[in-house]
Coordinates of C-alpha atoms in Angstrom, one line a residue:
Chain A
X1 CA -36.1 16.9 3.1
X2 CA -38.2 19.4 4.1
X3 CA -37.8 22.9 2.6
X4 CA -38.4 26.2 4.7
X5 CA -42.3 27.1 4.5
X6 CA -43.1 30.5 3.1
X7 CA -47.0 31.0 3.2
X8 CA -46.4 35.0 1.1
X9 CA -43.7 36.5 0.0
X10 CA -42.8 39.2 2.2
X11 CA -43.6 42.8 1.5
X12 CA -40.8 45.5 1.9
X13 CA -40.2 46.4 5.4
X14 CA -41.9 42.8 6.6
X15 CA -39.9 40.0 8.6
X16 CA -40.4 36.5 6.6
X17 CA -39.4 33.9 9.8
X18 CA -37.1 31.5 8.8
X19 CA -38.1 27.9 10.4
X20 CA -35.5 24.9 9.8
X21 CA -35.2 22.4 11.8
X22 CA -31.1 23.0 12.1
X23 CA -31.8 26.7 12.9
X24 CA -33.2 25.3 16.6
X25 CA -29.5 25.2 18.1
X26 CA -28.0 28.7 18.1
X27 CA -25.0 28.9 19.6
X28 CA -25.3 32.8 19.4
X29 CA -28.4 32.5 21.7
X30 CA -26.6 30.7 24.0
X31 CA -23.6 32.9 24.3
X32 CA -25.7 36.0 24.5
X33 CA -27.7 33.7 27.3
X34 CA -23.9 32.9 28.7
X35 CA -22.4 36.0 28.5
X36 CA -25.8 38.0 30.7
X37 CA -25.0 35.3 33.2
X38 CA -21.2 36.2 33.7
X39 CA -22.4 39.8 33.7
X40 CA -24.9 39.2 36.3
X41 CA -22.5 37.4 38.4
X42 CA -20.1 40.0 38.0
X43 CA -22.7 42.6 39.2
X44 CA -23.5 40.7 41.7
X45 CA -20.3 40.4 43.2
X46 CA -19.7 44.1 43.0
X47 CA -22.9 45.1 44.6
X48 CA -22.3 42.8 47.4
X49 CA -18.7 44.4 47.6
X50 CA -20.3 47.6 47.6
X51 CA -22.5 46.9 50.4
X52 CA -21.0 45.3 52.2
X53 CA -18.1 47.4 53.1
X54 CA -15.3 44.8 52.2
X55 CA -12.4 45.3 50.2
X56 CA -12.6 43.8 46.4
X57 CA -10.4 40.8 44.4
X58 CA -8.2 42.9 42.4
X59 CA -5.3 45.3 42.6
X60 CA -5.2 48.4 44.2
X61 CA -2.0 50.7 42.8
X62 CA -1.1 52.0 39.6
X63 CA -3.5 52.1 36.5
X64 CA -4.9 49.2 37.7
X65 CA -7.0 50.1 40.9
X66 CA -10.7 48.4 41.2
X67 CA -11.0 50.1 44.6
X68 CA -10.5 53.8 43.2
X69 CA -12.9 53.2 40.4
X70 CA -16.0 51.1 42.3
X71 CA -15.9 53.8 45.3
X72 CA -15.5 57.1 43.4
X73 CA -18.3 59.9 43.0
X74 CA -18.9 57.8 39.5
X75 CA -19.7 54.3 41.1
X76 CA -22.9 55.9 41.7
X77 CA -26.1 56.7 40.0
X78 CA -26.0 60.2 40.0
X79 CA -28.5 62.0 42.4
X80 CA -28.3 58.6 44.7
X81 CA -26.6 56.2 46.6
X82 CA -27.1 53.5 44.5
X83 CA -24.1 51.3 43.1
X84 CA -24.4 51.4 39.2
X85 CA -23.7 47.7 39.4
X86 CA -27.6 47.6 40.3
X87 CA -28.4 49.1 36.9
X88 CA -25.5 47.0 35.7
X89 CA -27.7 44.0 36.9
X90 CA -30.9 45.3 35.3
X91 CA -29.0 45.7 32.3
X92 CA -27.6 42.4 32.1
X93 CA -31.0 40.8 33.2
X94 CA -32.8 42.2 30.3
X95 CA -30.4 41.2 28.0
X96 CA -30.5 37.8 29.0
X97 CA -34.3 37.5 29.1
X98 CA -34.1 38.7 25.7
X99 CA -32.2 36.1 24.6
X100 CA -33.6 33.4 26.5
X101 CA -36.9 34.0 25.3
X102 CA -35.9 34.8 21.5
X103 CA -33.7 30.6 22.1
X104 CA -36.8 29.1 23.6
X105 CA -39.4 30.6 20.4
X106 CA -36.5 29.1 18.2
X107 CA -37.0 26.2 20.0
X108 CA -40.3 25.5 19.9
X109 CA -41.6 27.1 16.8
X110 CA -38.3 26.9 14.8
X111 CA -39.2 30.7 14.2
X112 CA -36.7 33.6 15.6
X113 CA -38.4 36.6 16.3
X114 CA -37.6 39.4 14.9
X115 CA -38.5 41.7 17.1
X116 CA -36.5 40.5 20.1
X117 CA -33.4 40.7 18.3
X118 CA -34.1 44.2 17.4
X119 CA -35.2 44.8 20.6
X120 CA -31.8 43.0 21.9
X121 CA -30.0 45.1 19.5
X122 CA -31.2 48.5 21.1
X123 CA -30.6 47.3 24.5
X124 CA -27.4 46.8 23.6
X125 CA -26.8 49.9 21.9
X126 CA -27.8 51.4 25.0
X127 CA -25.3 49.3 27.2
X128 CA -22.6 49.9 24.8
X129 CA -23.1 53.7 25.2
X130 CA -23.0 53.6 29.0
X131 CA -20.1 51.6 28.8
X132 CA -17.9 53.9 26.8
X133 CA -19.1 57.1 29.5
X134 CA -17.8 54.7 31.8
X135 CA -14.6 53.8 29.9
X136 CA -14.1 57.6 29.3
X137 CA -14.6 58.4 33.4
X138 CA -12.3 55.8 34.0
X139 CA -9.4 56.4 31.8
X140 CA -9.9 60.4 31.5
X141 CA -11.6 61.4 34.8
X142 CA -10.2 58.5 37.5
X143 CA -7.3 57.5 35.6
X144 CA -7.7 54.1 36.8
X145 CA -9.0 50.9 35.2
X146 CA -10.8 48.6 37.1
X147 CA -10.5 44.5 35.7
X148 CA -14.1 43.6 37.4
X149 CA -15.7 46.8 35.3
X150 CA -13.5 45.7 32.4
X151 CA -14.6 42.3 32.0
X152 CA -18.5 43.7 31.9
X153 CA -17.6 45.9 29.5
X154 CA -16.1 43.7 27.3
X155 CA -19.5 41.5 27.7
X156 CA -21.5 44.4 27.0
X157 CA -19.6 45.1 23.6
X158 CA -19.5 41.4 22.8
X159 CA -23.4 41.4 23.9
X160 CA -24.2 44.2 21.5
X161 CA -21.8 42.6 18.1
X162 CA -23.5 39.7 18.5
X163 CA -26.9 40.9 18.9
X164 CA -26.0 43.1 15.8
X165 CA -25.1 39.6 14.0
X166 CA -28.5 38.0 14.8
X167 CA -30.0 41.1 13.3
X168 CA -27.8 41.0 10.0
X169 CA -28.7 37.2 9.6
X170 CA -32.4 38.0 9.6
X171 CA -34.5 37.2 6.6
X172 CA -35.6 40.7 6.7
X173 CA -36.7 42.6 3.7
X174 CA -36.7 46.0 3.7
X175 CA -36.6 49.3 1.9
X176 CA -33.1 49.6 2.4
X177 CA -32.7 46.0 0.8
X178 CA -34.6 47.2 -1.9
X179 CA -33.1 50.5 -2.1
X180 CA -29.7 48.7 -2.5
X181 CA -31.2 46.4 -5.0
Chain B
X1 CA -28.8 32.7 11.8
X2 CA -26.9 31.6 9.0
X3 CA -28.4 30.1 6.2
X4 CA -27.9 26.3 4.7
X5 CA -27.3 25.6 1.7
X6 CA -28.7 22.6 0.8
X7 CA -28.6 20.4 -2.4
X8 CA -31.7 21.5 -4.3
X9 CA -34.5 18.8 -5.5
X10 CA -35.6 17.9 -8.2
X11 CA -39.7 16.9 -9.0
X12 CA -38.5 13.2 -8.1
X13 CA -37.3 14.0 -4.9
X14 CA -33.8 13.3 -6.6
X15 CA -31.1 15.4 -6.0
X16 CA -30.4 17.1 -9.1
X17 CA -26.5 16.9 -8.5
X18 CA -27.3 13.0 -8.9
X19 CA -28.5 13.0 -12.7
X20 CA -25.8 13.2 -15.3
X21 CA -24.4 16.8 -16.3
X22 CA -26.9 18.2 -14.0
X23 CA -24.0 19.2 -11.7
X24 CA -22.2 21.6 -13.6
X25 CA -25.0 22.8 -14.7
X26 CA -27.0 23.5 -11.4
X27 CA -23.3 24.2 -9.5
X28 CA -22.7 27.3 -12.4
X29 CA -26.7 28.3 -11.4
X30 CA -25.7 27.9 -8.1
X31 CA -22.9 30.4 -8.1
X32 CA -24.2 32.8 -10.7
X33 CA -27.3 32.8 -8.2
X34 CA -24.6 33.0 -4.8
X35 CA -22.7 35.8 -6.7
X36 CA -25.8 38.0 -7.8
X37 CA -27.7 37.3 -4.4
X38 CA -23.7 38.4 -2.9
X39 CA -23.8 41.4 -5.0
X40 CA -26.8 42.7 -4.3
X41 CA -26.4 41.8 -0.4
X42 CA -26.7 45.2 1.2
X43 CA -23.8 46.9 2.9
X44 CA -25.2 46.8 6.2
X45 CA -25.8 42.7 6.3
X46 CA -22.2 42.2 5.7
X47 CA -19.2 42.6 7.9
X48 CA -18.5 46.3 7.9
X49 CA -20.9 47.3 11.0
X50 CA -19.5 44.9 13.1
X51 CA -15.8 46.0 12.1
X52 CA -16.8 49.4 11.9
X53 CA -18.4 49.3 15.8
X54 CA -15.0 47.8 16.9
X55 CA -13.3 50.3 15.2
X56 CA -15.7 53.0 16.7
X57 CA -15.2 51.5 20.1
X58 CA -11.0 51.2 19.9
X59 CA -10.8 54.6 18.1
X60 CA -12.8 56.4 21.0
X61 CA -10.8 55.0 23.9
X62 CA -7.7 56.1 22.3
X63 CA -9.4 59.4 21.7
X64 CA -9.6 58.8 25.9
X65 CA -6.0 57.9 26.5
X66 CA -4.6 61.0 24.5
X67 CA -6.9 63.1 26.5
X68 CA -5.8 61.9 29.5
X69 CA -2.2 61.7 28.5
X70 CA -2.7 65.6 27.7
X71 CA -3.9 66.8 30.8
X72 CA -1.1 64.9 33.1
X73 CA 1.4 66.4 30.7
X74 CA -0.2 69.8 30.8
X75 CA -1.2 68.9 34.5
X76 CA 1.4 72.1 35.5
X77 CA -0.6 74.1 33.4
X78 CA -3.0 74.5 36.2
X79 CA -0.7 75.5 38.5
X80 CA -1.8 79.0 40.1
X81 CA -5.4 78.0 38.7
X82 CA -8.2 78.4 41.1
X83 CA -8.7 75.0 42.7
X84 CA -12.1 73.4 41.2
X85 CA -15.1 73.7 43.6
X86 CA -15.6 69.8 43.3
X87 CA -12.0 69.1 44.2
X88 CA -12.5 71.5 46.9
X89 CA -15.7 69.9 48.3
X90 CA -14.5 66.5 48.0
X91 CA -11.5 67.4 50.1
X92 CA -13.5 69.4 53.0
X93 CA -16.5 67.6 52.9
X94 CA -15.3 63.4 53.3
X95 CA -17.7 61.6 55.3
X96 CA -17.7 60.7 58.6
X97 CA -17.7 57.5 58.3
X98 CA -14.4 57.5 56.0
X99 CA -12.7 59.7 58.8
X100 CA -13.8 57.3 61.7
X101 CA -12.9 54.3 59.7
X102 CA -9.3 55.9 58.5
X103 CA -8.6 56.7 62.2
X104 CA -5.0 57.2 62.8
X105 CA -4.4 55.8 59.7
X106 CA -2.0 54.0 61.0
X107 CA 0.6 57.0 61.3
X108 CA 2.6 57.8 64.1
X109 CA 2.0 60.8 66.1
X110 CA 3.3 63.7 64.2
X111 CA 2.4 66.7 66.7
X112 CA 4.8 67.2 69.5
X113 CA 3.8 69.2 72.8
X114 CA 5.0 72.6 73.3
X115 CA 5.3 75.3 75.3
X116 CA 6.3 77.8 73.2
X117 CA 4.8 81.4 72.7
X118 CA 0.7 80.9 72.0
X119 CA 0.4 83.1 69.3
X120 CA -3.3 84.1 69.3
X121 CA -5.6 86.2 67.6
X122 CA -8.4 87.3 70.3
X123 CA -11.3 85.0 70.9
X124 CA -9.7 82.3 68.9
X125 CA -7.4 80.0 68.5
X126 CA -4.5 80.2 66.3
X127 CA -3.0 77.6 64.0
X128 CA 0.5 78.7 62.5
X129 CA 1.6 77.3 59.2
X130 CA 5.0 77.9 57.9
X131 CA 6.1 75.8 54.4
X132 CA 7.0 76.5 51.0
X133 CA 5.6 75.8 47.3
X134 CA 8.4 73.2 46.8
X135 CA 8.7 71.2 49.1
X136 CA 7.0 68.1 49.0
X137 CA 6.3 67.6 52.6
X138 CA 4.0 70.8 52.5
X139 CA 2.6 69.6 49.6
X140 CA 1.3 66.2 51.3
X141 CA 0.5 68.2 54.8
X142 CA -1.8 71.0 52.9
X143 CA -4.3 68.3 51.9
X144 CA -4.8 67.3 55.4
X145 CA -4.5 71.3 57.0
X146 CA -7.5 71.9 54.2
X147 CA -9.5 68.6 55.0
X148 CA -9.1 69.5 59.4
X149 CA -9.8 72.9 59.3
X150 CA -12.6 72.8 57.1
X151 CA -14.1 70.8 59.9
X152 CA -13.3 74.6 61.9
X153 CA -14.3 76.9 59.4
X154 CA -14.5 77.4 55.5
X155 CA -11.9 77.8 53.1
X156 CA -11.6 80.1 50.0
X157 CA -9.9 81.0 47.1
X158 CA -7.5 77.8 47.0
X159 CA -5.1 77.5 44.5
X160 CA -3.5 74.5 42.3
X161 CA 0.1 74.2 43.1
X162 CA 2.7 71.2 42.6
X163 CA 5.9 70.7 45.0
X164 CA 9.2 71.4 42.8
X165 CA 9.6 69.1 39.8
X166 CA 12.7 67.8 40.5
X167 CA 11.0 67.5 44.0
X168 CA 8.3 65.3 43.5
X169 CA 6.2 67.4 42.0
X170 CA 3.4 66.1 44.2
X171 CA -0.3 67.9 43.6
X172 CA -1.3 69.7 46.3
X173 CA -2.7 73.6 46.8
X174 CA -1.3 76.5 47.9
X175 CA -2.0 78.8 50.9
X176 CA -0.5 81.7 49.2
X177 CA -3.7 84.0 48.3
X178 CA -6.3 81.9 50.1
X179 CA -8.7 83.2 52.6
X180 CA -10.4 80.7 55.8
X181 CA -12.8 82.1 58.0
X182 CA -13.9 80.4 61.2
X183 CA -15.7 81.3 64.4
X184 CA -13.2 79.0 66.6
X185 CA -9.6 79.2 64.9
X186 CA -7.4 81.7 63.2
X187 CA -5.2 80.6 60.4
X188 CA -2.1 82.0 59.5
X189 CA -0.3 80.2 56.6
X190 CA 2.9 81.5 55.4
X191 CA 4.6 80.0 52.0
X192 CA 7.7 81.4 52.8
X193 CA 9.2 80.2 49.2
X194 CA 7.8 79.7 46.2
X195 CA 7.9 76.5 44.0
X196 CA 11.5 77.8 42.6
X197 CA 12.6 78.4 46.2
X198 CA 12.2 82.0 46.1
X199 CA 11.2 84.3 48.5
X200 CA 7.6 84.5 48.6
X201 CA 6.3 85.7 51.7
X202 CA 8.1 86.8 54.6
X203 CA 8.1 86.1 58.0
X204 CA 7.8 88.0 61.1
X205 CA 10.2 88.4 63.7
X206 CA 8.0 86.3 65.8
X207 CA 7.2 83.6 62.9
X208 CA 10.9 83.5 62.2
X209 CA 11.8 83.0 66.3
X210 CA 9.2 80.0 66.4
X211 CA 10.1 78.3 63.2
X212 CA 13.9 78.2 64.3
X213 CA 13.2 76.9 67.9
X214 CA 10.6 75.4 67.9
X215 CA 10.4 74.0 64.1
X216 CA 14.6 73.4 63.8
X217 CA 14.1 76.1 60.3
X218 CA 12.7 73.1 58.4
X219 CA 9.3 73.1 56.0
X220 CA 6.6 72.5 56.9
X221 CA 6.1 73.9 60.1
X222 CA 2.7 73.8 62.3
X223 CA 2.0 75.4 65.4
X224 CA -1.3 74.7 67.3
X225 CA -1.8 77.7 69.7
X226 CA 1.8 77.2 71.2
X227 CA 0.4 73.9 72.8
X228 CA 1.4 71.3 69.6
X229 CA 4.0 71.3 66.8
X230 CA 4.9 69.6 64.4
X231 CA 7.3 67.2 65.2
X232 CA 9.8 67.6 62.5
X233 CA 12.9 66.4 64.2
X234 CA 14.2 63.0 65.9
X235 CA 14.9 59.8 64.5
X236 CA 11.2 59.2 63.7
X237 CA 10.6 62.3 62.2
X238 CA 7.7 62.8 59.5
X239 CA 7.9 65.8 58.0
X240 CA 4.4 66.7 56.5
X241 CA 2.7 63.5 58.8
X242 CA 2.4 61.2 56.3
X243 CA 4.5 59.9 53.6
X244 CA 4.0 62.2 50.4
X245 CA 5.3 59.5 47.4
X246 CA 1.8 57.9 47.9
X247 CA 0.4 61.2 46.0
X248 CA 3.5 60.5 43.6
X249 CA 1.8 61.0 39.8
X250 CA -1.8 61.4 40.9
X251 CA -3.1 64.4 39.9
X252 CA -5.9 66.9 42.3
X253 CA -9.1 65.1 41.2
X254 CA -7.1 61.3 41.2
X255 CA -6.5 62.7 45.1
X256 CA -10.0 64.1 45.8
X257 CA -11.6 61.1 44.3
X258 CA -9.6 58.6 46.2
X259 CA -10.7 60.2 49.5
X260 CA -14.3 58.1 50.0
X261 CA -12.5 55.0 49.9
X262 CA -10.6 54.8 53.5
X263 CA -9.0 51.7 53.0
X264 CA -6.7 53.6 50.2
X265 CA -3.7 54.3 51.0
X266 CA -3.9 58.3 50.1
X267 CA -6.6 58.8 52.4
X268 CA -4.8 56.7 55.4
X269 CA -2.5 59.6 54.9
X270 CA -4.2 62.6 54.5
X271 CA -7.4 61.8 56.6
X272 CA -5.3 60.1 59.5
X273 CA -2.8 62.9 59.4
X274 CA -6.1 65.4 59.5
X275 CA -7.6 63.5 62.3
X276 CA -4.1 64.4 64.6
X277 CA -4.6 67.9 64.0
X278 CA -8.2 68.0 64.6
X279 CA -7.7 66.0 67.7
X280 CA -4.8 68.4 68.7
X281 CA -6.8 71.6 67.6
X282 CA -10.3 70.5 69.7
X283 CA -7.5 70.2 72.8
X284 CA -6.5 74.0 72.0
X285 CA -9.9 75.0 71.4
X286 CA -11.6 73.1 74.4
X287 CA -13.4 70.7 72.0
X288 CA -14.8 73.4 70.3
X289 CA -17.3 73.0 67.5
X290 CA -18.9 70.0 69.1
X291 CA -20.1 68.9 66.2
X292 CA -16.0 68.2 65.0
X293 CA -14.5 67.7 68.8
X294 CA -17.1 65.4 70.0
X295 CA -16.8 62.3 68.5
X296 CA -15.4 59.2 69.1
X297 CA -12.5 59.3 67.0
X298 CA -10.9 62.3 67.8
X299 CA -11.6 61.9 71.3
X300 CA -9.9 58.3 71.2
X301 CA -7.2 60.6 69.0
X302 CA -7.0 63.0 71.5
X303 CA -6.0 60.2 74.4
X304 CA -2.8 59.4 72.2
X305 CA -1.6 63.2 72.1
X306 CA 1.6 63.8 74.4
X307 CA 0.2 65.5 77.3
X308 CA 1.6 69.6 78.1
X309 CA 4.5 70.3 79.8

């Protein structure tokens, strides 16, 4: 059986790329692939909503009200007219190139890069802290939840844990490594 | 990705747990190796960021709930408060698109023709309100007198109020203190009680005449230069022009906010009951300011108005 090339051994603060030939299916790709398509769609949906002037699939009294949350002062990007679904989109977009790309290097070279995860990891850092202004408008501001902006939330938390798992598995050695050694 | 662990090999390309006693020995190598490499493992590889981000996350919207738990409980605490400017705007300024869509809303006609005594200031037309800080029907009716005759003039110096606890305690604002200015209408709004049914401000000989024959004594009364009440009595009666329990537990900015969406129910009211009294006030004012009178709403409005003795 073949054992996992290393050419050097890796300075502090350098990536050593792990290449086995198991490592090729990762099932944490493809739910991070999944989950930016279910996003996407979701965004999708709500733009069109938005646009097009029709009511939304989901309750409308109590806590629970889609409508108040996706047509307040705060469904916009502020300064604008546009839905923040469309960033939403862009958001979710990324994400999912990120991940496609990082699944088909794996695929091909074995190798997973790096960089796109820690790129992947900061682009969800930057979702998740959108999403909690959100949650905060919503729960503090509107008093309302909406389900539709729930569920992409919860995809946007779930993108960033497990984009923060891909980075903890990386054979990355660093000066923190080192410092903890 | 998680790592394999794989039997190691040996020179031979044997598997070392294959040759005799080589198993407990590698397997003890094994863990002594899996226990160091586990010690030394830094924190931030193991499990506590991904706890700890869940944590953060859970932690900060119940940091969210109790704030917004606090200010509905404390929401009476801003009674008398000077009404924000952005609840304010988003009252007066709902667009036109919302008011055409929102129509009648749906509601029946609540102005009645009169021909009472046209109380008038010169020039202008008047608009009479009579109500009081308790009662729930003025609450409801004030968002709609602030959203139509802003579309007349400009408000100021609008206070928070709430109808009477035991009453609904329905957000709303109150006229006592506030100032409108308007090139077209005069407003004179009287809270005759306030929210504990005391005397708050009286009412002229005149006001108190009108109210009794024309408004039957009861809250909230609106007069539209002698020519339109409202229509406060009858089996069909709607005090206040729309029914207030959909403002029931929403608080000023829950209302404001909900009035760009015109397929919600709050805004059927308050907008549909608005577009009434602008339709009955550009009749008074001979569709004065254009820019309000002249559109196709209120003009459709204006056709489903009872006609003058």
């Amino acid at each position: 059986m073949a054992q996992p090339s290393r050419k050097t051994t890796p300075a502090p603060g350098t990536v050593e790329q792990h290449t086995s030939a198991s490592s090729r299916w990762a099932p944490d790709l493809a739910a991070l692939v999944a989950m930016a398509l279910a996003g996407l769609a979701i965004s999708v949906y709500l733009t069109t909503v938005h646009y097009a002037h029709v009511p939304l699939l989901c309750s409308a009294g109590g806590i629970v009200n889609c409508a108040q949350v996706t047509t307040s002062a705060y469904s916009v990007v502020p300064g604008t007219q546009m839905p923040i679904t469309i960033p939403g989109m862009l958001w979710f977009l990324v994400s999912g190139s990120l991940a496609s790309a990082a699944w088909r290097m794996q695929a091909r070279t074995g190798v997973a890069p790096a960089r796109l995860g820690l790129a992947h990891l900061g682009w969800g850092a930057i979702g998740l802290v959108t999403v909690l202004y959100l949650v905060y408008i919503e729960i503090v501001r509107l008093h309302a939840i909406c389900e539709w902006c729930t569920a992409v939330h919860m995809l946007t938390l779930l993108t960033f844990l497990v984009a923060l798992y891909r980075v903890q598995q990386l054979p990355v050695t660093t000066p923190l490594d080192d410092h903890e050694d | 990705m998680a790592k394999q662990n794989r039997p190691r090999m040996d020179k031979t390309g044997q598997q070392g747990r294959s040759r005799a006693g080589g198993t407990e020995q590698l397997s003890r190598g094994q863990q002594r190796r899996r226990e160091m490499k586990r010690a030394r493992r830094p924190w931030w590889r193991g499990p506590a960021p991904l706890i700890g981000t869940v944590i953060v996350v859970l932690v900060l919207i119940g940091i969210f709930i109790a704030v917004a738990n606090q200010g509905s409980s404390g929401a009476s605490a801003h009674i008398g408060q000077p009404a924000a400017a952005t609840i304010v705007r988003a009252v007066t300024t709902v667009s036109p698109s919302v008011i055409a869509t929102v129509g009648t809303g749906n509601l029946p006609d609540p102005y009645r023709a009169i021909s009472g005594p046209a109380p008038t200031t010169p020039g202008r037309t008047q608009v009479l309100y009579i109500g009081a800080e308790f009662c729930p029907y003025c609450a409801a009716d004030r968002w709609s007198l602030v959203n139509a005759l802003s579309r007349f003039g400009t408000f100021s110096n609008l206070h928070y109020m709430r109808s009477a606890v035991d009453d609904g305690n329905i957000a709303t604002f109150t006229f006592y203190g506030s100032r409108y200015s308007s090139p077209h209408l005069s407003f004179v709004p009287i809270e005759n009680e306030d929210r504990n049914a005391n005397q708050l401000q009286s009412l002229t000989r005149e006001q108190q005449q009108i109210l009794s024959t024309l408004g039957h004594n009861g809250y909230p009364f609106v007069d539209i230069a002698g020519q339109y009440a409202s229509a406060n009595d009858g089996p069909n009666a709607r005090p206040g022009g729309y029914d207030p329990s959909v403002l029931s537990r929403k608080d000023w900015s829950q209302i404001a906010g909900a009035l760009s969406n015109a397929h919600d129910p709050i805004t059927q009211g308050i907008i549909g009951n608005a577009n009434y009294l602008t339709a009955a006030i550009c009749t008074a004012t001979h569709q004065q300011p254009a820019r309000t009178c002249n559109t196709a709403t209120i003009r459709f409005i204006e056709q489903l108005l009872p006609r003058g003795h």
